[in-house]
Amino acid sequence: MCCPELVRSIPSDPAPPRGPAQGALSIAPGALARLRGVCDLTHPLTPDFPVFPAYKPFRATPLFGVARDGFYAQELCFAEHTGTHLDAPAHFYADGGGTDSVSVADLIAPLAVVSIADRAARDEDTLLSVDDLLAYERRHGRIPPRAVVALHSGWESRLAEPGRFLNADASGTMHAPGFSREAAEWLVHERDVAAAATDTLSLDFGPSQTYDAHLVLLGAGRYGLENVASLDRVPPSGAVLVVGGPAHRGGSGGPARLLALY
Amino acid sequence: MCCPELVRSIPSDPAPPRGPAQGALSIAPGALARLRGVCDLTHPLTPDFPVFPAYKPFRATPLFGVARDGFYAQELCFAEHTGTHLDAPAHFYADGGGTDSVSVADLIAPLAVVSIADRAARDEDTLLSVDDLLAYERRHGRIPPRAVVALHSGWESRLAEPGRFLNADASGTMHAPGFSREAAEWLVHERDVAAAATDTLSLDFGPSQTYDAHLVLLGAGRYGLENVASLDRVPPSGAVLVVGGPAHRGGSGGPARLLALY
């Protein structure tokens, strides 16, 4: 897989400095006081969870067992973009921050869930647009700064049927909704989001060859969350997302445990 | 490594059902309202992070690079008990719950930090005792139900010098503080903790051959957190720990991103 048109820079620092490990919450005072419940927005990770075709599936290999060894432990191997996971800026930018560059303050964020599930049921390649975001705000209020804005397309239900989540056609082109370039730009420049999230495999719509949403968001130093679960179980506004993102140094991404408080 | 005396049962179900994925917070109402800051209690994970001698170190292998492929991604391989990580009951009990059995409500917990660092500086194998827990409560108030109780020994500073964290002697016996069996029993039966945590490699003290603290805590269906970072940067009481634990099904444990709100 070679995409020379996407080359943006030569690696300058394979391990950018770690983001601040301590800081003030960017949640408005009082917003936490109303929280009473928690919902797991993470898919259980199994060897049959669909992955981008360039990656091998998740593998867990037993190393020790209770009966034989007194304890049980496995070795895990997987590509960084497996299961419910985080994309760091370094995923698309050689000089972008790695997994450990994300500020901890941005791992605890107001969550805005924008549903385009009705349209996605009719149009597999539909794009979340600036109009969708403006319609969301008319109904649920302005998206606060450093929020995580999540695209809910209903794609999760397709995990029950092999092949329907990746949804590749006969030519291998995948079909799934994503963020439009303009929506990604608007989220960065007009609303200063911390991240964008999606219940699909990719921030970009399935047929994308140019990865516009990734490039805009990661290029602005924001992170992405993909394969997010249960977005229909949390309120569209008012929840707080805690992103248990990967802690390995200099990664392009990695599995993340997402817990929504609401 | 064979420890037949530790064999407790024959595997009955390699993939126990997933714990509740949605629930009420077990934090007292109002406790969240006071939170203003966040601190990362997770060590950055690198190939040179010390692991239990039975495991290989963490490996990250580049699969794709921006200059050549247009994007960067790695494959990660590691034993489940690597870096800052969670121990599930299945780690020591063939019929114990796996990584995905931990209730999400127990992943958001009051944090109590009990420091025995002064004593650990003089006695590498010191045990956190029931007396230490009672002394903590006299100073900081009663440990609330479903808390995570963390042992702070100051072991983190030893990561700067190779070998001093595992701290094996000439015979291979490791030396580090841990929870006494009685303290583990007291935490389960008298305070109904969700989990116990430590800044060392193991809930049990280094020379342990019987893993009493593990057996008591995991045997009661509680989880463990090991190699926890920065426990000296959060208040001894009043913080809330969010445990971004591993989401793979049926695991014995796995890396966890720990974020303390305080």
Coordinates of C-alpha atoms in Angstrom, one line a residue:
Chain A
M1 CA 0.0 0.0 0.0
C2 CA 1.8 3.1 -1.2
C3 CA 0.2 6.5 -1.2
P4 CA 2.9 9.0 -2.2
E5 CA 0.4 11.8 -2.5
L6 CA -0.2 11.5 1.2
V7 CA 3.4 12.0 2.2
R8 CA 3.7 15.1 4.3
S9 CA 7.0 15.2 6.0
I10 CA 10.1 13.3 6.9
P11 CA 10.3 11.9 10.5
S12 CA 12.0 14.5 12.6
D13 CA 11.5 13.0 16.0
P14 CA 10.2 9.4 16.4
A15 CA 9.3 10.0 20.1
P16 CA 7.8 13.4 20.7
P17 CA 7.8 14.5 24.3
R18 CA 5.0 13.3 26.5
G19 CA 2.0 15.5 26.9
P20 CA 1.2 17.1 30.2
A21 CA 0.5 14.3 32.7
Q22 CA -1.3 16.5 35.1
G23 CA -3.6 19.5 34.6
A24 CA -6.8 21.2 35.3
L25 CA -10.0 19.6 34.1
S26 CA -11.4 21.3 31.0
I27 CA -14.9 20.4 32.1
A28 CA -17.1 23.3 33.2
P29 CA -17.4 23.5 37.0
G30 CA -20.7 21.9 38.0
A31 CA -20.9 19.6 35.0
L32 CA -19.5 16.7 37.0
A33 CA -21.9 17.2 39.9
R34 CA -24.9 16.1 37.8
L35 CA -23.4 12.7 36.7
R36 CA -25.0 9.6 38.1
G37 CA -24.3 6.8 35.6
V38 CA -21.6 5.2 33.6
C39 CA -21.7 3.5 30.2
D40 CA -18.9 1.5 28.5
L41 CA -18.4 2.8 25.0
T42 CA -15.8 0.1 24.3
H43 CA -16.3 -3.0 22.2
P44 CA -15.1 -6.2 23.8
L45 CA -11.9 -7.1 21.8
T46 CA -11.9 -10.6 20.2
P47 CA -9.9 -12.3 17.4
D48 CA -13.0 -11.9 15.1
F49 CA -13.4 -8.1 15.6
P50 CA -13.1 -6.6 12.1
V51 CA -9.8 -4.8 11.2
F52 CA -8.7 -2.6 8.3
P53 CA -7.6 -5.1 5.7
A54 CA -4.0 -4.1 5.9
Y55 CA -3.8 -5.4 9.5
K56 CA -3.8 -8.9 11.0
P57 CA -6.6 -9.5 13.6
F58 CA -6.1 -9.4 17.3
R59 CA -4.3 -12.5 18.7
A60 CA -4.1 -13.7 22.3
T61 CA -1.7 -16.6 23.0
P62 CA -1.8 -18.4 26.3
L63 CA 1.6 -18.4 28.1
F64 CA 0.7 -19.8 31.4
G65 CA -2.3 -21.6 32.8
V66 CA -3.6 -22.1 36.4
A67 CA -3.7 -25.9 36.3
R68 CA -0.1 -26.2 35.1
D69 CA 1.6 -23.1 36.3
G70 CA -0.5 -21.7 39.2
F71 CA -1.4 -18.6 37.2
Y72 CA -2.9 -17.7 33.9
A73 CA -1.4 -15.1 31.5
Q74 CA -1.4 -14.5 27.8
E75 CA 0.6 -12.6 25.2
L76 CA -1.4 -10.2 23.1
C77 CA -0.5 -9.1 19.6
F78 CA -2.4 -6.6 17.5
A79 CA -2.1 -3.6 15.2
E80 CA -2.5 -0.3 16.9
H81 CA -5.8 0.5 15.1
T82 CA -7.7 -2.5 16.5
G83 CA -11.0 -2.6 18.3
T84 CA -12.2 0.6 19.9
H85 CA -9.1 2.7 19.6
L86 CA -7.4 6.1 19.5
D87 CA -5.7 7.7 16.5
A88 CA -2.8 10.0 17.4
P89 CA -1.6 12.8 15.1
A90 CA 1.5 10.6 14.3
H91 CA -0.8 8.2 12.5
F92 CA -0.8 10.5 9.5
Y93 CA 2.0 13.0 10.2
A94 CA 5.6 12.1 10.6
D95 CA 6.1 15.1 12.8
G96 CA 2.8 14.6 14.7
G97 CA 2.5 13.7 18.3
G98 CA 2.4 10.0 19.3
T99 CA 0.0 8.2 21.6
D100 CA 1.8 9.7 24.6
S101 CA 1.5 13.3 23.4
V102 CA -2.2 13.6 24.1
S103 CA -2.7 15.9 27.1
V104 CA -4.5 14.2 29.9
A105 CA -6.8 17.1 30.2
D106 CA -8.1 16.2 26.7
L107 CA -8.7 12.6 27.8
I108 CA -11.6 13.9 30.0
A109 CA -14.0 15.7 27.7
P110 CA -17.6 16.8 27.2
L111 CA -19.2 14.3 24.8
A112 CA -21.5 15.4 22.0
V113 CA -23.2 12.6 20.1
V114 CA -24.4 13.6 16.6
S115 CA -26.6 11.0 15.1
I116 CA -27.0 10.6 11.3
A117 CA -28.3 7.0 11.7
D118 CA -31.5 7.6 9.9
R119 CA -29.6 8.9 6.8
A120 CA -26.9 6.2 7.1
A121 CA -29.6 3.5 6.9
R122 CA -30.5 4.8 3.4
D123 CA -27.0 6.0 2.2
E124 CA -24.0 4.0 3.4
D125 CA -21.5 6.6 2.3
T126 CA -23.3 9.6 3.8
L127 CA -21.1 12.4 5.3
L128 CA -21.7 14.1 8.6
S129 CA -21.9 17.8 7.5
V130 CA -21.6 21.2 9.0
D131 CA -25.4 21.4 8.6
D132 CA -25.7 18.3 10.8
L133 CA -23.6 20.0 13.5
L134 CA -25.6 23.2 13.3
A135 CA -28.8 21.2 13.6
Y136 CA -27.4 19.4 16.6
E137 CA -26.5 22.7 18.3
R138 CA -30.0 24.1 17.7
R139 CA -31.4 21.2 19.6
H140 CA -28.8 20.4 22.2
G141 CA -26.8 23.6 22.7
R142 CA -23.4 24.8 21.6
I143 CA -20.6 22.2 21.6
P144 CA -18.3 23.2 24.4
P145 CA -14.5 23.8 23.9
R146 CA -12.3 20.7 24.0
A147 CA -15.2 18.3 23.5
V148 CA -15.2 14.9 21.8
V149 CA -17.8 15.0 19.0
A150 CA -19.0 11.6 18.1
L151 CA -20.6 10.5 14.8
H152 CA -23.4 7.9 15.5
S153 CA -24.3 6.1 12.3
G154 CA -25.8 2.9 13.8
W155 CA -22.9 0.9 12.3
E156 CA -22.5 -1.1 15.5
S157 CA -25.5 -3.3 14.6
R158 CA -23.5 -4.6 11.6
L159 CA -21.0 -6.3 13.8
A160 CA -23.5 -9.1 14.2
E161 CA -23.1 -10.1 10.5
P162 CA -19.6 -10.9 9.2
G163 CA -18.5 -8.5 6.5
R164 CA -21.3 -5.9 7.0
F165 CA -19.2 -3.7 9.3
L166 CA -16.2 -3.2 6.9
N167 CA -18.8 -3.4 4.1
A168 CA -16.5 -3.8 1.1
D169 CA -18.0 -4.1 -2.3
A170 CA -16.8 -6.5 -5.1
S171 CA -14.0 -4.1 -6.0
G172 CA -12.8 -4.0 -2.3
T173 CA -14.0 -0.5 -1.8
M174 CA -15.4 -0.1 1.7
H175 CA -18.7 1.8 2.3
A176 CA -19.5 3.5 5.6
P177 CA -20.3 7.0 6.8
G178 CA -17.7 9.5 7.9
F179 CA -17.0 13.2 8.7
S180 CA -16.9 15.6 5.7
R181 CA -13.7 17.6 5.3
E182 CA -15.7 20.8 6.0
A183 CA -17.2 19.3 9.2
A184 CA -13.8 18.4 10.4
E185 CA -12.5 21.9 9.7
W186 CA -15.5 23.4 11.4
L187 CA -15.0 21.3 14.5
V188 CA -11.3 22.3 14.8
H189 CA -11.6 26.0 13.9
E190 CA -15.1 27.0 15.0
R191 CA -15.5 24.7 18.1
D192 CA -11.9 23.8 19.2
V193 CA -12.7 20.2 19.7
A194 CA -10.3 17.8 21.5
A195 CA -11.2 14.9 19.3
A196 CA -13.7 13.4 16.8
A197 CA -15.1 10.0 17.3
T198 CA -17.1 7.5 15.2
D199 CA -18.9 4.2 15.6
T200 CA -17.4 3.1 12.2
L201 CA -13.9 1.9 11.5
S202 CA -12.7 5.3 10.2
L203 CA -13.3 9.0 10.7
D204 CA -13.4 9.2 6.9
F205 CA -16.2 7.7 4.9
G206 CA -15.5 4.2 3.4
P207 CA -14.6 5.1 -0.2
S208 CA -12.2 7.9 0.8
Q209 CA -8.8 7.8 -0.9
T210 CA -7.6 11.1 0.5
Y211 CA -8.5 10.7 4.3
D212 CA -9.6 14.4 4.5
A213 CA -11.1 14.1 8.0
H214 CA -8.0 12.3 9.4
L215 CA -5.7 14.9 7.8
V216 CA -7.7 17.9 9.1
L217 CA -8.2 16.6 12.6
L218 CA -4.8 15.0 13.2
G219 CA -3.0 17.8 11.4
A220 CA -4.5 20.2 13.9
G221 CA -3.1 18.0 16.8
R222 CA -6.4 16.6 17.7
Y223 CA -7.0 12.8 18.2
G224 CA -9.6 10.4 16.8
L225 CA -11.6 7.6 18.3
E226 CA -12.9 4.8 16.0
N227 CA -15.1 1.7 16.5
V228 CA -16.9 3.5 19.4
A229 CA -19.7 1.4 21.0
S230 CA -23.1 2.2 22.5
L231 CA -23.4 5.8 21.4
D232 CA -27.1 5.3 21.4
R233 CA -27.0 4.6 25.1
V234 CA -25.7 8.0 26.3
P235 CA -27.5 11.4 26.1
P236 CA -26.6 13.5 23.0
S237 CA -25.2 16.2 25.3
G238 CA -24.1 16.5 28.9
A239 CA -22.1 13.3 29.3
V240 CA -18.4 13.4 30.1
L241 CA -16.2 11.0 28.2
V242 CA -13.1 9.5 29.9
V243 CA -10.7 8.2 27.3
G244 CA -8.4 5.4 28.7
G245 CA -6.1 5.8 25.8
P246 CA -2.9 3.8 25.1
A247 CA 0.2 4.7 27.1
H248 CA 2.9 3.4 24.9
R249 CA 5.5 5.9 23.8
G250 CA 5.4 7.3 20.3
G251 CA 2.7 5.1 19.0
S252 CA 0.3 5.9 16.1
G253 CA -2.6 4.9 18.2
G254 CA -3.9 2.0 20.2
P255 CA -6.9 0.4 22.0
A256 CA -8.7 2.8 24.3
R257 CA -11.2 2.0 27.1
L258 CA -13.9 4.6 26.8
L259 CA -16.1 5.3 29.8
A260 CA -19.0 7.8 29.5
L261 CA -20.3 9.4 32.7
Y262 CA -23.8 10.8 32.3
Chain B
M1 CA 7.6 -22.2 36.4
C2 CA 5.3 -24.8 38.1
C3 CA 3.5 -24.1 41.3
P4 CA 1.1 -27.1 41.8
E5 CA 0.3 -26.0 45.3
L6 CA -1.4 -23.0 43.8
V7 CA -3.7 -25.0 41.5
R8 CA -7.2 -24.1 42.6
S9 CA -9.6 -25.4 39.9
I10 CA -9.9 -26.7 36.4
P11 CA -11.1 -24.3 33.7
S12 CA -14.8 -24.4 33.5
D13 CA -15.5 -21.4 31.2
P14 CA -12.6 -19.8 29.3
A15 CA -14.8 -16.7 28.5
P16 CA -17.0 -15.7 31.5
P17 CA -19.8 -13.4 30.6
R18 CA -19.0 -9.7 30.4
G19 CA -19.7 -7.6 33.5
P20 CA -22.4 -5.0 33.4
A21 CA -21.5 -2.4 30.7
Q22 CA -23.8 0.3 32.1
G23 CA -24.7 1.2 35.7
A24 CA -25.0 3.7 38.4
L25 CA -21.8 5.4 39.7
S26 CA -20.7 4.1 43.0
I27 CA -19.2 7.5 43.9
A28 CA -21.1 9.4 46.6
P29 CA -23.3 12.2 45.1
G30 CA -21.4 15.4 45.4
A31 CA -18.0 13.8 45.4
L32 CA -17.5 14.6 41.7
A33 CA -18.6 18.2 42.1
R34 CA -15.4 19.1 44.0
L35 CA -13.0 17.7 41.3
R36 CA -10.9 20.2 39.5
G37 CA -7.7 18.4 38.3
V38 CA -6.5 15.3 36.6
C39 CA -3.4 13.3 37.1
D40 CA -2.1 10.4 34.9
L41 CA -1.2 7.5 37.2
T42 CA 0.1 5.5 34.2
H43 CA 3.7 4.9 33.3
P44 CA 4.6 5.4 29.7
L45 CA 5.1 2.0 28.2
T46 CA 8.4 1.3 26.5
P47 CA 10.5 -1.8 25.6
D48 CA 12.7 -1.2 28.6
F49 CA 9.9 -1.1 31.2
P50 CA 10.7 -3.9 33.6
V51 CA 8.5 -7.1 33.5
F52 CA 8.2 -10.1 35.6
P53 CA 11.1 -12.4 34.5
A54 CA 8.7 -15.0 33.0
Y55 CA 7.5 -12.5 30.4
K56 CA 9.2 -11.0 27.3
P57 CA 9.4 -7.1 27.3
F58 CA 6.9 -5.0 25.4
R59 CA 7.6 -4.9 21.6
A60 CA 6.4 -2.4 19.0
T61 CA 7.1 -3.3 15.4
P62 CA 6.5 -0.7 12.6
L63 CA 4.1 -2.0 9.9
F64 CA 3.7 1.2 7.9
G65 CA 5.4 4.5 7.7
V66 CA 4.2 8.0 6.5
A67 CA 7.0 8.5 4.0
R68 CA 6.5 5.1 2.3
D69 CA 2.9 4.3 2.9
G70 CA 1.1 7.5 3.7
F71 CA 0.4 6.5 7.3
Y72 CA 2.2 5.1 10.3
A73 CA 1.1 2.1 12.3
Q74 CA 2.8 -0.5 14.4
E75 CA 2.0 -4.0 15.7
L76 CA 2.3 -4.3 19.5
C77 CA 3.1 -7.5 21.4
F78 CA 3.3 -7.9 25.1
A79 CA 2.3 -10.1 28.0
E80 CA -0.9 -9.0 29.7
H81 CA 0.9 -8.0 32.9
T82 CA 3.1 -5.3 31.4
G83 CA 3.5 -1.7 32.4
T84 CA 0.7 -0.1 34.5
H85 CA -1.9 -2.9 34.3
L86 CA -4.9 -4.6 35.7
D87 CA -5.1 -8.1 37.2
A88 CA -8.4 -9.9 36.7
P89 CA -9.6 -12.7 39.0
A90 CA -8.8 -15.1 36.2
H91 CA -5.1 -14.4 36.6
F92 CA -5.1 -16.8 39.6
Y93 CA -8.5 -18.6 39.4
A94 CA -9.5 -20.8 36.5
D95 CA -13.1 -20.1 37.3
G96 CA -12.5 -16.4 38.0
G97 CA -13.8 -13.5 35.8
G98 CA -11.6 -12.3 33.0
T99 CA -10.7 -8.8 32.0
D100 CA -14.2 -8.2 30.6
S101 CA -15.9 -9.4 33.8
V102 CA -15.1 -6.3 35.8
S103 CA -18.2 -4.1 36.3
V104 CA -17.8 -0.7 34.7
A105 CA -19.1 0.8 38.0
D106 CA -16.0 -0.6 39.7
L107 CA -13.8 1.1 37.1
I108 CA -14.7 4.5 38.5
A109 CA -13.9 4.4 42.2
P110 CA -12.9 6.5 45.2
L111 CA -9.1 6.4 45.5
A112 CA -7.4 5.9 48.9
V113 CA -3.6 6.2 48.8
V114 CA -1.8 4.6 51.8
S115 CA 1.8 5.5 52.0
I116 CA 4.4 3.3 53.6
A117 CA 7.3 4.9 51.7
D118 CA 9.2 5.9 54.8
R119 CA 9.3 2.3 56.0
A120 CA 9.9 0.9 52.6
A121 CA 13.0 3.0 52.3
R122 CA 14.5 1.1 55.3
D123 CA 12.8 -2.3 54.7
E124 CA 12.5 -3.4 51.1
D125 CA 10.2 -6.3 51.9
T126 CA 7.8 -4.4 54.3
L127 CA 4.2 -5.3 54.3
L128 CA 1.2 -2.9 54.3
S129 CA -0.7 -4.0 57.4
V130 CA -4.1 -3.6 58.9
D131 CA -2.5 -1.2 61.4
D132 CA -1.4 1.0 58.4
L133 CA -5.0 1.0 57.1
L134 CA -6.4 1.9 60.5
A135 CA -3.8 4.7 60.9
Y136 CA -4.7 6.0 57.4
E137 CA -8.4 6.1 58.4
R138 CA -7.7 8.0 61.6
R139 CA -6.1 10.7 59.5
H140 CA -8.1 10.7 56.3
G141 CA -11.5 9.2 57.2
R142 CA -13.1 5.9 56.5
I143 CA -12.4 4.1 53.2
P144 CA -15.6 4.2 51.3
P145 CA -17.2 1.1 49.8
R146 CA -16.0 0.0 46.3
A147 CA -12.8 2.1 46.6
V148 CA -9.4 1.4 45.1
V149 CA -6.9 1.3 47.9
A150 CA -3.4 2.0 46.7
L151 CA -0.1 1.1 48.3
H152 CA 2.5 3.9 47.9
S153 CA 6.0 2.6 48.6
G154 CA 8.0 5.1 46.5
W155 CA 9.2 2.3 44.3
E156 CA 8.6 4.4 41.2
S157 CA 11.9 6.3 41.7
R158 CA 13.7 3.0 41.2
L159 CA 12.7 2.9 37.5
A160 CA 15.5 5.3 36.9
E161 CA 18.1 2.6 37.6
P162 CA 18.1 -0.7 35.8
G163 CA 17.4 -3.6 38.0
R164 CA 16.4 -1.6 41.1
F165 CA 12.6 -1.8 40.4
L166 CA 12.5 -5.7 40.2
N167 CA 15.3 -5.7 42.8
A168 CA 16.3 -9.3 42.5
D169 CA 19.1 -10.6 44.8
A170 CA 21.9 -12.9 43.8
S171 CA 19.5 -15.9 44.2
G172 CA 16.9 -14.3 41.9
T173 CA 14.5 -13.5 44.8
M174 CA 12.8 -10.2 44.2
H175 CA 12.5 -7.7 47.1
A176 CA 9.7 -5.1 47.1
P177 CA 6.8 -4.2 49.5
G178 CA 3.3 -5.6 49.2
F179 CA 0.0 -6.1 51.0
S180 CA -0.1 -8.5 53.9
R181 CA -2.6 -11.3 53.7
E182 CA -4.5 -9.8 56.7
A183 CA -4.6 -6.4 55.1
A184 CA -6.0 -7.9 51.9
E185 CA -8.7 -9.8 53.9
W186 CA -9.5 -6.7 55.8
L187 CA -9.9 -4.6 52.6
V188 CA -12.3 -7.2 51.2
H189 CA -14.3 -8.1 54.2
E190 CA -14.3 -4.9 56.3
R191 CA -14.2 -2.3 53.6
D192 CA -15.7 -4.0 50.5
V193 CA -13.0 -2.5 48.2
A194 CA -13.4 -2.8 44.4
A195 CA -9.6 -3.2 44.0
A196 CA -6.2 -2.9 45.5
A197 CA -3.3 -1.1 43.7
T198 CA 0.4 -0.8 44.1
D199 CA 3.3 1.2 42.7
T200 CA 5.4 -2.0 42.7
L201 CA 5.3 -4.9 40.3
S202 CA 3.0 -7.0 42.5
L203 CA 0.3 -6.8 45.1
D204 CA 2.4 -9.3 47.0
F205 CA 5.7 -8.5 48.5
G206 CA 8.8 -9.5 46.5
P207 CA 9.8 -12.8 48.2
S208 CA 6.3 -14.2 48.2
Q209 CA 6.0 -17.8 47.1
T210 CA 2.3 -18.1 48.0
Y211 CA 0.8 -14.9 46.5
D212 CA -1.5 -14.4 49.5
A213 CA -2.6 -10.9 48.6
H214 CA -3.4 -11.9 45.0
L215 CA -5.3 -15.0 46.2
V216 CA -7.4 -13.1 48.7
L217 CA -8.3 -10.2 46.5
L218 CA -8.8 -11.9 43.2
G219 CA -10.5 -14.9 44.9
A220 CA -13.1 -12.4 46.2
G221 CA -13.7 -11.2 42.7
R222 CA -11.8 -7.9 43.1
Y223 CA -9.2 -6.7 40.7
G224 CA -5.6 -5.5 41.1
L225 CA -3.6 -2.6 39.7
E226 CA 0.2 -2.9 39.5
N227 CA 3.0 -0.6 38.5
V228 CA 0.8 2.5 39.3
A229 CA 2.6 5.8 38.8
S230 CA 2.5 9.2 40.5
L231 CA 0.7 8.2 43.6
D232 CA 2.5 11.0 45.5
R233 CA 0.9 13.5 43.2
V234 CA -2.7 12.9 44.2
P235 CA -4.3 13.6 47.6
P236 CA -4.5 10.5 50.0
S237 CA -8.3 10.8 50.0
G238 CA -11.0 12.4 48.0
A239 CA -9.7 11.6 44.5
V240 CA -11.7 9.5 42.0
L241 CA -9.8 7.0 39.9
V242 CA -11.0 6.1 36.4
V243 CA -9.5 2.8 35.3
G244 CA -9.3 2.5 31.6
G245 CA -8.8 -1.2 31.8
P246 CA -8.3 -3.7 29.0
A247 CA -11.4 -4.7 27.0
H248 CA -10.2 -8.0 25.5
R249 CA -12.5 -10.9 26.3
G250 CA -11.4 -13.5 28.9
G251 CA -8.0 -12.1 29.6
S252 CA -6.0 -12.5 32.8
G253 CA -5.2 -8.8 32.8
G254 CA -3.8 -6.1 30.6
P255 CA -2.5 -2.5 30.4
A256 CA -4.8 0.0 32.0
R257 CA -4.8 3.8 31.6
L258 CA -5.3 5.2 35.0
L259 CA -6.6 8.8 35.4
A260 CA -7.2 10.3 38.8
L261 CA -9.6 13.2 39.1
Y262 CA -8.9 15.2 42.2

